[in-house]
GROMACS .gro file of C-alpha atoms in nm:
model
  132
    1MET     CA    1   0.000   0.001   0.000
    2LEU     CA    2   0.131   0.344  -0.085
    3ASP     CA    3  -0.018   0.678   0.007
    4LEU     CA    4   0.121   1.030  -0.049
    5PRO     CA    5  -0.110   1.299   0.086
    6LEU     CA    6   0.004   1.661   0.100
    7THR     CA    7   0.125   1.771   0.442
    8GLU     CA    8  -0.092   2.025   0.624
    9SER     CA    9   0.173   2.292   0.585
   10SER     CA   10   0.182   2.233   0.209
   11VAL     CA   11  -0.196   2.257   0.188
   12ARG     CA   12  -0.181   2.597   0.360
   13TYR     CA   13   0.111   2.702   0.138
   14LEU     CA   14  -0.077   2.604  -0.180
   15GLU     CA   15  -0.400   2.769  -0.065
   16ASN     CA   16  -0.213   3.101  -0.063
   17LEU     CA   17  -0.088   3.061  -0.421
   18GLU     CA   18  -0.277   3.149  -0.734
   19LEU     CA   19  -0.299   2.804  -0.892
   20ASP     CA   20  -0.462   2.671  -1.207
   21THR     CA   21  -0.585   2.350  -1.035
   22TYR     CA   22  -0.650   2.270  -0.672
   23ILE     CA   23  -0.285   2.174  -0.609
   24GLY     CA   24  -0.109   2.249  -0.931
   25GLU     CA   25  -0.008   2.495  -1.189
   26ILE     CA   26  -0.018   2.470  -1.565
   27LYS     CA   27   0.298   2.570  -1.747
   28PHE     CA   28   0.278   2.645  -2.114
   29GLU     CA   29   0.572   2.541  -2.328
   30ASN     CA   30   0.651   2.540  -2.693
   31SER     CA   31   0.881   2.321  -2.899
   32ILE     CA   32   0.984   2.384  -3.252
   33ASP     CA   33   1.018   2.107  -3.511
   34ARG     CA   34   1.368   2.159  -3.649
   35LEU     CA   35   1.283   2.025  -3.992
   36THR     CA   36   0.958   2.207  -4.057
   37ALA     CA   37   0.991   2.504  -3.811
   38THR     CA   38   0.639   2.419  -3.693
   39ALA     CA   39   0.552   2.522  -3.341
   40ASN     CA   40   0.420   2.257  -3.105
   41PRO     CA   41   0.257   2.432  -2.807
   42ARG     CA   42   0.168   2.220  -2.508
   43GLN     CA   43   0.072   2.261  -2.147
   44ILE     CA   44   0.214   2.068  -1.853
   45GLU     CA   45   0.044   2.041  -1.515
   46ARG     CA   46   0.279   2.027  -1.221
   47VAL     CA   47   0.284   2.058  -0.848
   48PRO     CA   48   0.471   2.374  -0.741
   49ALA     CA   49   0.825   2.332  -0.617
   50GLY     CA   50   0.846   2.299  -0.238
   51ALA     CA   51   0.524   2.099  -0.197
   52GLU     CA   52   0.567   1.832   0.067
   53PHE     CA   53   0.393   1.498   0.085
   54SER     CA   54   0.366   1.245   0.366
   55PHE     CA   55   0.507   0.917   0.248
   56ARG     CA   56   0.369   0.597   0.395
   57LEU     CA   57   0.465   0.252   0.283
   58VAL     CA   58   0.327  -0.069   0.434
   59TYR     CA   59   0.549  -0.374   0.402
   60ASN     CA   60   0.382  -0.707   0.479
   61ILE     CA   61   0.629  -0.970   0.590
   62GLU     CA   62   0.573  -1.293   0.403
   63ARG     CA   63   0.914  -1.455   0.457
   64ASP     CA   64   1.133  -1.364   0.750
   65ASP     CA   65   1.447  -1.460   0.560
   66GLU     CA   66   1.377  -1.193   0.294
   67ILE     CA   67   1.323  -0.891   0.517
   68LEU     CA   68   1.677  -0.755   0.513
   69GLU     CA   69   1.720  -0.812   0.141
   70ASP     CA   70   1.390  -0.634   0.075
   71MET     CA   71   1.496  -0.341   0.297
   72LYS     CA   72   1.826  -0.315   0.109
   73THR     CA   73   1.629  -0.299  -0.217
   74LEU     CA   74   1.398  -0.032  -0.070
   75ARG     CA   75   1.701   0.168   0.053
   76ASN     CA   76   1.869   0.149  -0.288
   77GLY     CA   77   1.545   0.247  -0.463
   78LEU     CA   78   1.502   0.555  -0.241
   79GLN     CA   79   1.862   0.657  -0.307
   80LEU     CA   80   1.824   0.615  -0.683
   81LEU     CA   81   1.494   0.804  -0.687
   82GLN     CA   82   1.655   1.104  -0.519
   83MET     CA   83   1.918   1.104  -0.796
   84ASP     CA   84   1.653   1.086  -1.070
   85TYR     CA   85   1.298   1.219  -1.099
   86LEU     CA   86   0.932   1.114  -1.106
   87GLY     CA   87   0.730   1.153  -1.426
   88GLY     CA   88   0.834   1.334  -1.734
   89HIS     CA   89   1.051   1.636  -1.810
   90GLY     CA   90   1.314   1.558  -1.550
   91SER     CA   91   1.579   1.732  -1.758
   92ARG     CA   92   1.387   2.055  -1.689
   93GLY     CA   93   1.396   1.994  -1.314
   94TYR     CA   94   1.041   1.855  -1.284
   95GLY     CA   95   0.977   1.558  -1.059
   96ARG     CA   96   1.276   1.599  -0.827
   97VAL     CA   97   1.215   1.447  -0.484
   98SER     CA   98   1.395   1.412  -0.157
   99PHE     CA   99   1.303   1.214   0.155
  100HIS     CA  100   1.328   1.346   0.509
  101ASP     CA  101   1.252   1.211   0.855
  102ILE     CA  102   1.208   0.847   0.748
  103GLY     CA  103   1.125   0.602   1.023
  104ALA     CA  104   0.994   0.250   1.055
  105LYS     CA  105   0.729   0.100   1.280
  106HIS     CA  106   0.689  -0.267   1.353
  107PHE     CA  107   0.359  -0.440   1.429
  108VAL     CA  108   0.325  -0.813   1.504
  109LEU     CA  109   0.009  -0.991   1.610
  110ASP     CA  110   0.153  -1.306   1.764
  111ALA     CA  111   0.515  -1.233   1.856
  112LYS     CA  112   0.736  -0.978   2.025
  113PRO     CA  113   0.880  -0.711   1.795
  114ASP     CA  114   1.243  -0.772   1.703
  115LYS     CA  115   1.409  -0.452   1.825
  116ALA     CA  116   1.748  -0.537   1.678
  117LEU     CA  117   1.593  -0.596   1.334
  118MET     CA  118   1.403  -0.266   1.357
  119LYS     CA  119   1.723  -0.079   1.448
  120THR     CA  120   1.894  -0.232   1.145
  121ILE     CA  121   1.605  -0.128   0.920
  122GLU     CA  122   1.604   0.227   1.068
  123THR     CA  123   1.978   0.255   0.999
  124MET     CA  124   1.933   0.135   0.640
  125LEU     CA  125   1.657   0.391   0.578
  126GLN     CA  126   1.872   0.667   0.721
  127GLU     CA  127   2.149   0.559   0.481
  128ALA     CA  128   1.904   0.618   0.199
  129LEU     CA  129   1.887   0.981   0.314
  130GLY     CA  130   2.260   1.011   0.352
  131GLU     CA  131   2.215   1.060   0.726
  132SER     CA  132   2.408   0.759   0.853
   0.00000   0.00000   0.00000
């Protein structure tokens, strides 16, 4: 499960902006066909820079022996995402993301939480932020 709602501070920030949509702006761009010199106007909807989202990821443990490997994959993915972008037009700076204040919570119905495992996972997630 993945959910990314705007933070309350971002909602207030966006409410004070003059936007084209309820959380976004429309930017008009134009490209020129180099062979025909024909203009190709287009509009791109984007969330304004500085908008913050709450990131929540639920990981269901199916095999205990795969947890650490899965967390390494998650860590690597978060690191790579911060070096790249989401969506299109990344070369123009659109879709850049960074993660802050990442933590992990552990919930088990029929066993005691493994505090050492959780500490390892927390450390790995902090590594993804470059905060280790």
